[in-house]
Amino acid sequence: MIELLHPNNFGYQVLILVISTLITWLAIPSILHVARARHLYDDVGHFRKQHDHGIPRLGGVAIFVSFIITTLLFSIIDKALPISYLLIACIILFAMGLKDDLSGVNSSTKFLIQFIVAAILVLPGDIRITSMYGIFGIFNLPYVPSAVFSILLIMLIVNSFNLIDGIDGLAATTGLIVNGTLALMLMSVKQYELAAICLAMVGAVAGFLRYNITPAKIFMGDTGALLIGLVSAVMAIKYTEISKVSISDVPHLFTAPALTVAILIGPVFDTLRVFTLRILKGVSPFDADRNHMHHRMLKLGLTHLQATLLLAGMNLGAIGFVLLFSDLSNTFLISVILLIPIIFNWMITFCIRSKEREQVALRNLFV
C-alpha cells in the first residue's frame, strides 16, 4: 500500500485520475438539482448563446471542488511548485467566477482580479518564464521583463479558456488535451508531483465532460473556465522552466517552448485573433461577439460536436508536429505552429464566403 502511494508509482497517478473524476461526476447531479430548484440558468437570451432552453452554468463548482480536494487529499506538495500560492489563486478566481455566473461581473473588475491573481503567482510565488531558449536570439530574461511577461502570459491563457467556452464540450476537451499532454511531458522529465496536479485537473474535467458533451446538461461557466485556464498556465510555465535544466537521467527537451505553444495554440490563437479584430474595428477587445472560430464553424452548419472535434484535432496535430520534428529549432517550430491555425481559419473563411455566394445565387435565381 505504501508503494502504491509513492508519487512515481503508476497506480498513484491512476488513483488521482479516478478519484478526481468520480468527485466531479458524483457532484454534478446535486448541482443540477440545486440549480433547477433555484432557477439558476444560463442567460439564453444573450446573442452569443447557442441554446434555446435554460441550462445551469455551475459545472465549474464541481471542477473546483474536485481539483482542490484531490490536490489536498494526495498532499501534492513539491518544492518545484509553491502549492499554497496556486490554491490561493484558484480560490480568488473561483470566488470571482461564481459571482459572475450568478449575477455578473464587469470586464474591468475581471481584468483587475486576474491581474492580482497572476501577480500573486509570479511575484511571491516566483512562477515565471526566465528563459526564451534562444527564440529570436533571446536567452535568459532579467527579473522585471520576466515578471511582466509571465503576468501577461497567465492573464492571456486564463482569458483564452474563458473565451472558447462557447459551445458544448470545447473548453472541457481543450482542458483535457492541454493538461493531459502536460502530465505526460512532466512525467517524461520525472516531475511526478507536478504531473499529479495536471492529472487532478484532467480527472475533474473528465467527470464534467460526461454532462457537457452535446446535448449539454450543464455548462462550466466562468468558474470552471477560469480555473482550467489558470492551472493550464501555471503548469505550462513550470514545464517550460523545468525542461531547460539538465538533470541526471532526465531527458533534456530543448523544444519545450515550441511544445508549450503547440499545446496552448487553440485557445490562445483564437483569443489573440478576436482581440486583434476588435481593436482594428475600434471597439474594446473585451466586447463580446460571434466571431470566434467555433461560432464561425457553427455558421457553416457544423454541430457542436463536429466543431469541437475539428478544433481538438487541430490542437493535437500541432502537438504531434512538434514531437515528430523535435530536432528542429524552437523559432522554426513556433513559426510553423502559428501557420496551422492561420491556414485552418482561412479555410473556414473560404467555406463561409463560398456558402454565402451560393445563397446569393439561389436567391437571385428565384427573383
mmCIF file of C-alpha atoms in Angstrom:
data_model
loop_
_atom_site.group_PDB
_atom_site.id
_atom_site.type_symbol
_atom_site.label_atom_id
_atom_site.label_comp_id
_atom_site.label_asym_id
_atom_site.label_seq_id
_atom_site.Cartn_x
_atom_site.Cartn_y
_atom_site.Cartn_z
ATOM 1 C CA MET A 1 0.000 0.000 0.000
ATOM 2 C CA ILE A 2 2.858 2.377 0.833
ATOM 3 C CA GLU A 3 4.458 1.669 -2.546
ATOM 4 C CA LEU A 4 1.150 2.426 -4.274
ATOM 5 C CA LEU A 5 1.041 5.899 -2.750
ATOM 6 C CA HIS A 6 4.516 6.840 -3.928
ATOM 7 C CA PRO A 7 4.262 9.718 -6.476
ATOM 8 C CA ASN A 8 6.302 7.962 -9.163
ATOM 9 C CA ASN A 9 4.131 4.849 -8.991
ATOM 10 C CA PHE A 10 1.759 4.366 -11.934
ATOM 11 C CA GLY A 11 -1.026 3.298 -9.579
ATOM 12 C CA TYR A 12 -0.675 6.585 -7.677
ATOM 13 C CA GLN A 13 -1.246 8.598 -10.852
ATOM 14 C CA VAL A 14 -4.217 6.443 -11.868
ATOM 15 C CA LEU A 15 -5.736 6.791 -8.376
ATOM 16 C CA ILE A 16 -5.568 10.590 -8.615
ATOM 17 C CA LEU A 17 -7.227 10.495 -12.022
ATOM 18 C CA VAL A 18 -10.003 8.139 -10.892
ATOM 19 C CA ILE A 19 -10.824 9.955 -7.629
ATOM 20 C CA SER A 20 -10.909 13.433 -9.204
ATOM 21 C CA THR A 21 -13.151 12.106 -11.982
ATOM 22 C CA LEU A 22 -15.534 10.461 -9.511
ATOM 23 C CA ILE A 23 -15.815 13.571 -7.323
ATOM 24 C CA THR A 24 -16.918 15.728 -10.260
ATOM 25 C CA TRP A 25 -19.127 13.030 -11.717
ATOM 26 C CA LEU A 26 -20.947 12.495 -8.403
ATOM 27 C CA ALA A 27 -21.180 16.190 -7.514
ATOM 28 C CA ILE A 28 -22.827 17.440 -10.704
ATOM 29 C CA PRO A 29 -26.250 15.743 -10.197
ATOM 30 C CA SER A 30 -26.578 17.588 -6.870
ATOM 31 C CA ILE A 31 -25.554 20.860 -8.500
ATOM 32 C CA LEU A 32 -28.123 20.287 -11.252
ATOM 33 C CA HIS A 33 -30.819 19.681 -8.623
ATOM 34 C CA VAL A 34 -29.998 22.892 -6.733
ATOM 35 C CA ALA A 35 -29.733 24.940 -9.941
ATOM 36 C CA ARG A 36 -33.152 23.763 -11.142
ATOM 37 C CA ALA A 37 -34.756 24.284 -7.745
ATOM 38 C CA ARG A 38 -33.365 27.835 -7.547
ATOM 39 C CA HIS A 39 -33.779 28.573 -11.286
ATOM 40 C CA LEU A 40 -30.065 29.277 -11.733
ATOM 41 C CA TYR A 41 -29.935 29.043 -15.519
ATOM 42 C CA ASP A 42 -27.723 30.467 -18.249
ATOM 43 C CA ASP A 43 -28.827 33.677 -19.978
ATOM 44 C CA VAL A 44 -30.451 32.080 -23.028
ATOM 45 C CA GLY A 45 -31.498 35.452 -24.383
ATOM 46 C CA HIS A 46 -27.909 36.608 -24.891
ATOM 47 C CA PHE A 47 -26.976 36.928 -28.574
ATOM 48 C CA ARG A 48 -23.899 34.667 -28.150
ATOM 49 C CA LYS A 49 -25.841 31.734 -26.668
ATOM 50 C CA GLN A 50 -26.370 28.652 -28.801
ATOM 51 C CA HIS A 51 -29.214 27.030 -26.816
ATOM 52 C CA ASP A 52 -32.933 27.734 -26.723
ATOM 53 C CA HIS A 53 -33.606 26.477 -23.195
ATOM 54 C CA GLY A 54 -32.192 27.181 -19.749
ATOM 55 C CA ILE A 55 -29.099 25.205 -18.773
ATOM 56 C CA PRO A 56 -27.327 25.590 -15.418
ATOM 57 C CA ARG A 57 -23.828 27.077 -15.682
ATOM 58 C CA LEU A 58 -22.414 25.985 -12.318
ATOM 59 C CA GLY A 59 -20.392 22.986 -13.509
ATOM 60 C CA GLY A 60 -17.236 24.852 -12.571
ATOM 61 C CA VAL A 61 -18.162 24.431 -8.910
ATOM 62 C CA ALA A 62 -17.769 20.657 -9.265
ATOM 63 C CA ILE A 63 -14.489 21.066 -11.158
ATOM 64 C CA PHE A 64 -13.129 23.386 -8.455
ATOM 65 C CA VAL A 65 -14.200 21.131 -5.573
ATOM 66 C CA SER A 66 -12.776 18.039 -7.258
ATOM 67 C CA PHE A 67 -9.437 19.686 -8.079
ATOM 68 C CA ILE A 68 -8.954 21.180 -4.605
ATOM 69 C CA ILE A 69 -9.994 18.023 -2.717
ATOM 70 C CA THR A 70 -7.804 15.764 -4.846
ATOM 71 C CA THR A 71 -4.806 18.099 -4.574
ATOM 72 C CA LEU A 72 -5.102 18.291 -0.786
ATOM 73 C CA LEU A 73 -6.069 14.646 -0.310
ATOM 74 C CA PHE A 74 -2.912 13.425 -2.004
ATOM 75 C CA SER A 75 -0.798 16.189 -0.449
ATOM 76 C CA ILE A 76 0.564 17.155 -3.842
ATOM 77 C CA ILE A 77 3.285 19.420 -2.491
ATOM 78 C CA ASP A 78 6.650 19.779 -4.143
ATOM 79 C CA LYS A 79 9.496 22.289 -3.944
ATOM 80 C CA ALA A 80 9.152 22.799 -7.698
ATOM 81 C CA LEU A 81 5.732 24.440 -7.164
ATOM 82 C CA PRO A 82 4.589 26.591 -4.211
ATOM 83 C CA ILE A 83 1.171 24.941 -3.996
ATOM 84 C CA SER A 84 -0.131 27.451 -1.437
ATOM 85 C CA TYR A 85 0.060 30.285 -3.985
ATOM 86 C CA LEU A 86 -1.666 28.152 -6.612
ATOM 87 C CA LEU A 87 -4.511 27.303 -4.221
ATOM 88 C CA ILE A 88 -4.885 30.948 -3.159
ATOM 89 C CA ALA A 89 -5.071 31.993 -6.807
ATOM 90 C CA CYS A 90 -7.636 29.256 -7.528
ATOM 91 C CA ILE A 91 -9.833 30.349 -4.610
ATOM 92 C CA ILE A 92 -9.759 34.028 -5.670
ATOM 93 C CA LEU A 93 -10.669 33.186 -9.268
ATOM 94 C CA PHE A 94 -13.339 30.758 -8.069
ATOM 95 C CA ALA A 95 -14.995 33.475 -5.974
ATOM 96 C CA MET A 96 -14.998 35.936 -8.869
ATOM 97 C CA GLY A 97 -16.152 33.304 -11.359
ATOM 98 C CA LEU A 98 -19.007 32.198 -9.102
ATOM 99 C CA LYS A 99 -20.232 35.769 -8.700
ATOM 100 C CA ASP A 100 -20.043 36.251 -12.459
ATOM 101 C CA ASP A 101 -22.011 33.044 -13.089
ATOM 102 C CA LEU A 102 -24.703 34.072 -10.603
ATOM 103 C CA SER A 103 -25.048 37.827 -11.075
ATOM 104 C CA GLY A 104 -22.355 39.069 -13.461
ATOM 105 C CA VAL A 105 -19.039 40.937 -13.111
ATOM 106 C CA ASN A 106 -17.950 43.821 -15.344
ATOM 107 C CA SER A 107 -14.890 43.368 -17.553
ATOM 108 C CA SER A 108 -12.702 45.887 -15.688
ATOM 109 C CA THR A 109 -13.228 44.045 -12.383
ATOM 110 C CA LYS A 110 -12.427 40.726 -14.078
ATOM 111 C CA PHE A 111 -9.250 42.198 -15.536
ATOM 112 C CA LEU A 112 -8.170 43.589 -12.142
ATOM 113 C CA ILE A 113 -8.787 40.291 -10.312
ATOM 114 C CA GLN A 114 -6.935 38.344 -12.992
ATOM 115 C CA PHE A 115 -4.005 40.747 -12.704
ATOM 116 C CA ILE A 116 -3.915 40.307 -8.911
ATOM 117 C CA VAL A 117 -4.023 36.514 -9.237
ATOM 118 C CA ALA A 118 -1.246 36.500 -11.845
ATOM 119 C CA ALA A 119 0.859 38.862 -9.725
ATOM 120 C CA ILE A 120 0.479 36.575 -6.685
ATOM 121 C CA LEU A 121 1.720 33.609 -8.703
ATOM 122 C CA VAL A 122 4.598 35.465 -10.353
ATOM 123 C CA LEU A 123 5.926 37.728 -7.574
ATOM 124 C CA PRO A 124 5.740 35.877 -4.225
ATOM 125 C CA GLY A 125 5.156 32.511 -5.947
ATOM 126 C CA ASP A 126 8.060 33.020 -8.390
ATOM 127 C CA ILE A 127 6.191 31.080 -11.103
ATOM 128 C CA ARG A 128 7.582 32.788 -14.210
ATOM 129 C CA ILE A 129 9.362 32.363 -17.524
ATOM 130 C CA THR A 130 13.082 33.039 -17.050
ATOM 131 C CA SER A 131 14.429 31.866 -20.418
ATOM 132 C CA MET A 132 13.360 32.132 -24.050
ATOM 133 C CA TYR A 133 15.601 29.231 -25.109
ATOM 134 C CA GLY A 134 17.244 31.420 -27.741
ATOM 135 C CA ILE A 135 13.976 32.218 -29.551
ATOM 136 C CA PHE A 136 14.594 35.323 -31.683
ATOM 137 C CA GLY A 137 18.086 35.428 -30.171
ATOM 138 C CA ILE A 138 16.793 35.832 -26.575
ATOM 139 C CA PHE A 139 18.033 33.552 -23.820
ATOM 140 C CA ASN A 140 17.844 34.496 -20.118
ATOM 141 C CA LEU A 141 15.337 37.192 -19.138
ATOM 142 C CA PRO A 142 16.104 39.796 -16.448
ATOM 143 C CA TYR A 143 13.698 39.752 -13.492
ATOM 144 C CA VAL A 144 11.471 42.686 -14.454
ATOM 145 C CA PRO A 145 10.860 41.650 -18.103
ATOM 146 C CA SER A 146 10.416 38.062 -16.902
ATOM 147 C CA ALA A 147 7.807 39.063 -14.299
ATOM 148 C CA VAL A 148 5.883 41.360 -16.665
ATOM 149 C CA PHE A 149 5.884 38.790 -19.483
ATOM 150 C CA SER A 150 4.761 35.998 -17.140
ATOM 151 C CA ILE A 151 1.899 38.044 -15.654
ATOM 152 C CA LEU A 152 0.627 38.940 -19.126
ATOM 153 C CA LEU A 153 1.020 35.330 -20.286
ATOM 154 C CA ILE A 154 -1.002 33.962 -17.361
ATOM 155 C CA MET A 155 -3.755 36.516 -17.947
ATOM 156 C CA LEU A 156 -3.823 35.683 -21.671
ATOM 157 C CA ILE A 157 -4.171 31.936 -21.079
ATOM 158 C CA VAL A 158 -6.803 32.375 -18.354
ATOM 159 C CA ASN A 159 -8.888 34.595 -20.657
ATOM 160 C CA SER A 160 -8.400 32.294 -23.631
ATOM 161 C CA PHE A 161 -10.092 29.360 -21.895
ATOM 162 C CA ASN A 162 -12.930 31.610 -20.788
ATOM 163 C CA LEU A 163 -13.459 32.860 -24.345
ATOM 164 C CA ILE A 164 -13.525 29.422 -26.026
ATOM 165 C CA ASP A 165 -16.255 28.229 -23.659
ATOM 166 C CA GLY A 166 -18.922 28.975 -26.235
ATOM 167 C CA ILE A 167 -20.096 25.565 -27.459
ATOM 168 C CA ASP A 168 -20.717 22.195 -25.827
ATOM 169 C CA GLY A 169 -17.565 20.363 -24.835
ATOM 170 C CA LEU A 170 -14.953 22.671 -26.396
ATOM 171 C CA ALA A 171 -13.379 24.213 -23.272
ATOM 172 C CA ALA A 172 -13.506 20.880 -21.432
ATOM 173 C CA THR A 173 -11.981 18.937 -24.342
ATOM 174 C CA THR A 174 -9.248 21.550 -24.723
ATOM 175 C CA GLY A 175 -8.594 21.375 -20.977
ATOM 176 C CA LEU A 176 -8.190 17.602 -21.245
ATOM 177 C CA ILE A 177 -5.747 17.906 -24.154
ATOM 178 C CA VAL A 178 -3.677 20.644 -22.505
ATOM 179 C CA ASN A 179 -3.396 19.150 -19.027
ATOM 180 C CA GLY A 180 -3.208 15.559 -20.262
ATOM 181 C CA THR A 181 -0.287 16.387 -22.569
ATOM 182 C CA LEU A 182 1.452 18.416 -19.863
ATOM 183 C CA ALA A 183 1.043 15.499 -17.439
ATOM 184 C CA LEU A 184 2.713 13.110 -19.892
ATOM 185 C CA MET A 185 5.526 15.570 -20.620
ATOM 186 C CA LEU A 186 6.139 16.227 -16.922
ATOM 187 C CA MET A 187 6.266 12.504 -16.230
ATOM 188 C CA SER A 188 8.773 12.156 -19.060
ATOM 189 C CA VAL A 189 11.110 14.505 -17.154
ATOM 190 C CA LYS A 190 10.361 12.712 -13.855
ATOM 191 C CA GLN A 191 8.345 15.567 -12.333
ATOM 192 C CA TYR A 192 5.686 13.266 -10.904
ATOM 193 C CA GLU A 193 4.278 15.685 -8.321
ATOM 194 C CA LEU A 194 3.686 18.336 -10.976
ATOM 195 C CA ALA A 195 2.199 15.723 -13.292
ATOM 196 C CA ALA A 196 -0.174 14.726 -10.482
ATOM 197 C CA ILE A 197 -1.569 18.282 -10.373
ATOM 198 C CA CYS A 198 -2.288 18.107 -14.109
ATOM 199 C CA LEU A 199 -3.950 14.711 -13.637
ATOM 200 C CA ALA A 200 -6.133 16.095 -10.844
ATOM 201 C CA MET A 201 -7.396 18.690 -13.321
ATOM 202 C CA VAL A 202 -7.767 16.098 -16.101
ATOM 203 C CA GLY A 203 -9.973 13.943 -13.860
ATOM 204 C CA ALA A 204 -12.049 16.900 -12.681
ATOM 205 C CA VAL A 205 -12.700 17.988 -16.278
ATOM 206 C CA ALA A 206 -13.341 14.423 -17.500
ATOM 207 C CA GLY A 207 -16.083 13.961 -14.905
ATOM 208 C CA PHE A 208 -17.650 17.228 -16.017
ATOM 209 C CA LEU A 209 -17.422 16.411 -19.739
ATOM 210 C CA ARG A 210 -19.800 13.484 -19.173
ATOM 211 C CA TYR A 211 -22.559 16.093 -18.622
ATOM 212 C CA ASN A 212 -21.284 18.774 -21.027
ATOM 213 C CA ILE A 213 -20.990 16.832 -24.256
ATOM 214 C CA THR A 214 -23.778 17.535 -26.766
ATOM 215 C CA PRO A 215 -26.549 17.880 -25.732
ATOM 216 C CA ALA A 216 -25.146 19.677 -22.686
ATOM 217 C CA LYS A 217 -26.922 19.291 -19.357
ATOM 218 C CA ILE A 218 -24.673 21.835 -17.632
ATOM 219 C CA PHE A 219 -22.058 24.476 -18.502
ATOM 220 C CA MET A 220 -18.811 25.077 -16.605
ATOM 221 C CA GLY A 221 -19.329 28.849 -16.568
ATOM 222 C CA ASP A 222 -16.566 31.315 -15.727
ATOM 223 C CA THR A 223 -15.920 29.386 -12.517
ATOM 224 C CA GLY A 224 -14.672 26.358 -14.431
ATOM 225 C CA ALA A 225 -13.136 28.039 -17.486
ATOM 226 C CA LEU A 226 -11.043 30.467 -15.423
ATOM 227 C CA LEU A 227 -9.814 27.659 -13.151
ATOM 228 C CA ILE A 228 -8.809 25.412 -16.064
ATOM 229 C CA GLY A 229 -7.026 28.340 -17.703
ATOM 230 C CA LEU A 230 -5.167 29.203 -14.511
ATOM 231 C CA VAL A 231 -3.930 25.668 -13.828
ATOM 232 C CA SER A 232 -3.014 25.226 -17.509
ATOM 233 C CA ALA A 233 -0.991 28.468 -17.474
ATOM 234 C CA VAL A 234 0.882 27.592 -14.285
ATOM 235 C CA MET A 235 1.711 24.047 -15.377
ATOM 236 C CA ALA A 236 2.792 25.194 -18.855
ATOM 237 C CA ILE A 237 5.201 27.693 -17.293
ATOM 238 C CA LYS A 238 6.555 25.089 -14.862
ATOM 239 C CA TYR A 239 7.079 22.569 -17.673
ATOM 240 C CA THR A 240 8.897 25.137 -19.810
ATOM 241 C CA GLU A 241 11.126 26.145 -16.904
ATOM 242 C CA ILE A 242 11.925 22.611 -15.716
ATOM 243 C CA SER A 243 12.801 21.426 -19.213
ATOM 244 C CA LYS A 244 15.618 23.979 -19.522
ATOM 245 C CA VAL A 245 17.511 22.367 -16.639
ATOM 246 C CA SER A 246 19.625 19.346 -17.470
ATOM 247 C CA ILE A 247 19.224 16.773 -14.689
ATOM 248 C CA SER A 248 20.945 13.432 -14.367
ATOM 249 C CA ASP A 249 18.950 10.635 -16.043
ATOM 250 C CA VAL A 250 16.274 13.113 -17.201
ATOM 251 C CA PRO A 251 15.878 13.789 -20.935
ATOM 252 C CA HIS A 252 16.531 17.411 -21.836
ATOM 253 C CA LEU A 253 13.781 18.685 -24.114
ATOM 254 C CA PHE A 254 15.111 21.842 -25.720
ATOM 255 C CA THR A 255 11.936 22.270 -27.781
ATOM 256 C CA ALA A 256 9.785 22.736 -24.639
ATOM 257 C CA PRO A 257 8.770 26.317 -25.632
ATOM 258 C CA ALA A 258 7.564 25.139 -29.049
ATOM 259 C CA LEU A 259 5.698 22.224 -27.495
ATOM 260 C CA THR A 260 4.083 24.532 -24.942
ATOM 261 C CA VAL A 261 2.924 26.849 -27.748
ATOM 262 C CA ALA A 262 1.522 23.829 -29.626
ATOM 263 C CA ILE A 263 -0.316 22.619 -26.502
ATOM 264 C CA LEU A 264 -1.985 26.010 -25.988
ATOM 265 C CA ILE A 265 -2.296 27.127 -29.621
ATOM 266 C CA GLY A 266 -6.051 26.513 -29.933
ATOM 267 C CA PRO A 267 -7.423 28.839 -27.252
ATOM 268 C CA VAL A 268 -4.543 31.343 -27.395
ATOM 269 C CA PHE A 269 -4.688 31.840 -31.176
ATOM 270 C CA ASP A 270 -8.463 32.337 -31.138
ATOM 271 C CA THR A 271 -8.183 34.882 -28.322
ATOM 272 C CA LEU A 272 -5.399 36.871 -29.998
ATOM 273 C CA ARG A 273 -7.329 36.752 -33.272
ATOM 274 C CA VAL A 274 -10.617 38.126 -31.900
ATOM 275 C CA PHE A 275 -8.837 40.710 -29.731
ATOM 276 C CA THR A 276 -6.928 41.977 -32.782
ATOM 277 C CA LEU A 277 -10.072 42.158 -34.942
ATOM 278 C CA ARG A 278 -11.992 44.024 -32.236
ATOM 279 C CA ILE A 279 -9.190 46.565 -31.766
ATOM 280 C CA LEU A 280 -8.958 47.105 -35.552
ATOM 281 C CA LYS A 281 -12.715 47.777 -35.566
ATOM 282 C CA GLY A 282 -12.230 50.393 -32.850
ATOM 283 C CA VAL A 283 -14.121 48.531 -30.116
ATOM 284 C CA SER A 284 -12.979 47.162 -26.783
ATOM 285 C CA PRO A 285 -11.207 43.785 -27.046
ATOM 286 C CA PHE A 286 -13.482 42.603 -24.226
ATOM 287 C CA ASP A 287 -16.727 43.342 -26.116
ATOM 288 C CA ALA A 288 -18.456 40.026 -26.836
ATOM 289 C CA ASP A 289 -19.213 38.994 -30.403
ATOM 290 C CA ARG A 290 -19.828 35.895 -32.510
ATOM 291 C CA ASN A 291 -16.540 35.938 -34.399
ATOM 292 C CA HIS A 292 -14.758 33.113 -32.555
ATOM 293 C CA MET A 293 -13.633 30.184 -34.679
ATOM 294 C CA HIS A 294 -16.214 27.888 -33.086
ATOM 295 C CA HIS A 295 -19.011 30.370 -33.841
ATOM 296 C CA ARG A 296 -17.892 30.588 -37.470
ATOM 297 C CA MET A 297 -17.802 26.796 -37.736
ATOM 298 C CA LEU A 298 -21.399 26.630 -36.499
ATOM 299 C CA LYS A 299 -22.251 29.186 -39.191
ATOM 300 C CA LEU A 300 -21.079 26.621 -41.735
ATOM 301 C CA GLY A 301 -23.678 24.185 -40.419
ATOM 302 C CA LEU A 302 -21.400 22.054 -38.259
ATOM 303 C CA THR A 303 -22.732 20.676 -34.974
ATOM 304 C CA HIS A 304 -21.180 21.469 -31.599
ATOM 305 C CA LEU A 305 -19.559 18.046 -31.520
ATOM 306 C CA GLN A 306 -18.141 18.351 -35.042
ATOM 307 C CA ALA A 307 -16.685 21.802 -34.349
ATOM 308 C CA THR A 308 -15.174 20.610 -31.065
ATOM 309 C CA LEU A 309 -13.588 17.546 -32.666
ATOM 310 C CA LEU A 310 -12.127 19.570 -35.561
ATOM 311 C CA LEU A 311 -10.600 22.168 -33.216
ATOM 312 C CA ALA A 312 -9.287 19.409 -30.935
ATOM 313 C CA GLY A 313 -7.801 17.694 -33.989
ATOM 314 C CA MET A 314 -6.002 20.894 -34.988
ATOM 315 C CA ASN A 315 -4.594 21.186 -31.467
ATOM 316 C CA LEU A 316 -3.414 17.563 -31.412
ATOM 317 C CA GLY A 317 -1.941 17.962 -34.891
ATOM 318 C CA ALA A 318 0.213 20.885 -33.722
ATOM 319 C CA ILE A 319 1.421 18.858 -30.717
ATOM 320 C CA GLY A 320 2.211 15.860 -32.897
ATOM 321 C CA PHE A 321 4.149 18.052 -35.331
ATOM 322 C CA VAL A 322 6.472 19.341 -32.590
ATOM 323 C CA LEU A 323 7.043 15.868 -31.142
ATOM 324 C CA LEU A 324 7.782 14.493 -34.610
ATOM 325 C CA PHE A 325 10.258 17.244 -35.537
ATOM 326 C CA SER A 326 11.735 17.946 -32.085
ATOM 327 C CA ASP A 327 15.238 18.142 -33.569
ATOM 328 C CA LEU A 328 14.395 21.444 -35.289
ATOM 329 C CA SER A 329 14.776 24.895 -33.727
ATOM 330 C CA ASN A 330 12.152 26.453 -31.479
ATOM 331 C CA THR A 331 11.868 29.510 -33.732
ATOM 332 C CA PHE A 332 11.120 27.403 -36.813
ATOM 333 C CA LEU A 333 8.682 25.111 -34.977
ATOM 334 C CA ILE A 334 6.756 28.016 -33.440
ATOM 335 C CA SER A 335 6.529 29.722 -36.834
ATOM 336 C CA VAL A 336 5.013 26.576 -38.367
ATOM 337 C CA ILE A 337 2.681 26.075 -35.392
ATOM 338 C CA LEU A 338 1.318 29.592 -35.844
ATOM 339 C CA LEU A 339 0.677 28.859 -39.523
ATOM 340 C CA ILE A 340 -1.517 25.838 -38.690
ATOM 341 C CA PRO A 341 -4.438 27.787 -37.120
ATOM 342 C CA ILE A 342 -3.971 30.631 -39.617
ATOM 343 C CA ILE A 343 -4.486 28.220 -42.521
ATOM 344 C CA PHE A 344 -7.312 26.495 -40.634
ATOM 345 C CA ASN A 345 -9.045 29.836 -40.073
ATOM 346 C CA TRP A 346 -8.533 30.821 -43.738
ATOM 347 C CA MET A 347 -10.227 27.584 -44.792
ATOM 348 C CA ILE A 348 -13.214 28.431 -42.575
ATOM 349 C CA THR A 349 -13.376 31.915 -44.130
ATOM 350 C CA PHE A 350 -13.213 30.436 -47.638
ATOM 351 C CA CYS A 351 -16.044 27.997 -46.865
ATOM 352 C CA ILE A 352 -18.223 30.726 -45.303
ATOM 353 C CA ARG A 353 -17.781 33.011 -48.308
ATOM 354 C CA SER A 354 -18.484 30.157 -50.722
ATOM 355 C CA LYS A 355 -21.664 29.331 -48.801
ATOM 356 C CA GLU A 356 -22.745 32.981 -48.837
ATOM 357 C CA ARG A 357 -22.154 33.209 -52.596
ATOM 358 C CA GLU A 358 -24.260 30.078 -53.124
ATOM 359 C CA GLN A 359 -27.071 31.543 -51.037
ATOM 360 C CA VAL A 360 -26.963 34.813 -53.003
ATOM 361 C CA ALA A 361 -27.009 32.862 -56.285
ATOM 362 C CA LEU A 362 -30.041 30.869 -55.130
ATOM 363 C CA ARG A 363 -31.909 33.993 -54.100
ATOM 364 C CA ASN A 364 -31.179 35.643 -57.447
ATOM 365 C CA LEU A 365 -32.344 32.509 -59.218
ATOM 366 C CA PHE A 366 -35.839 32.790 -57.711
ATOM 367 C CA VAL A 367 -36.164 36.566 -58.040
#
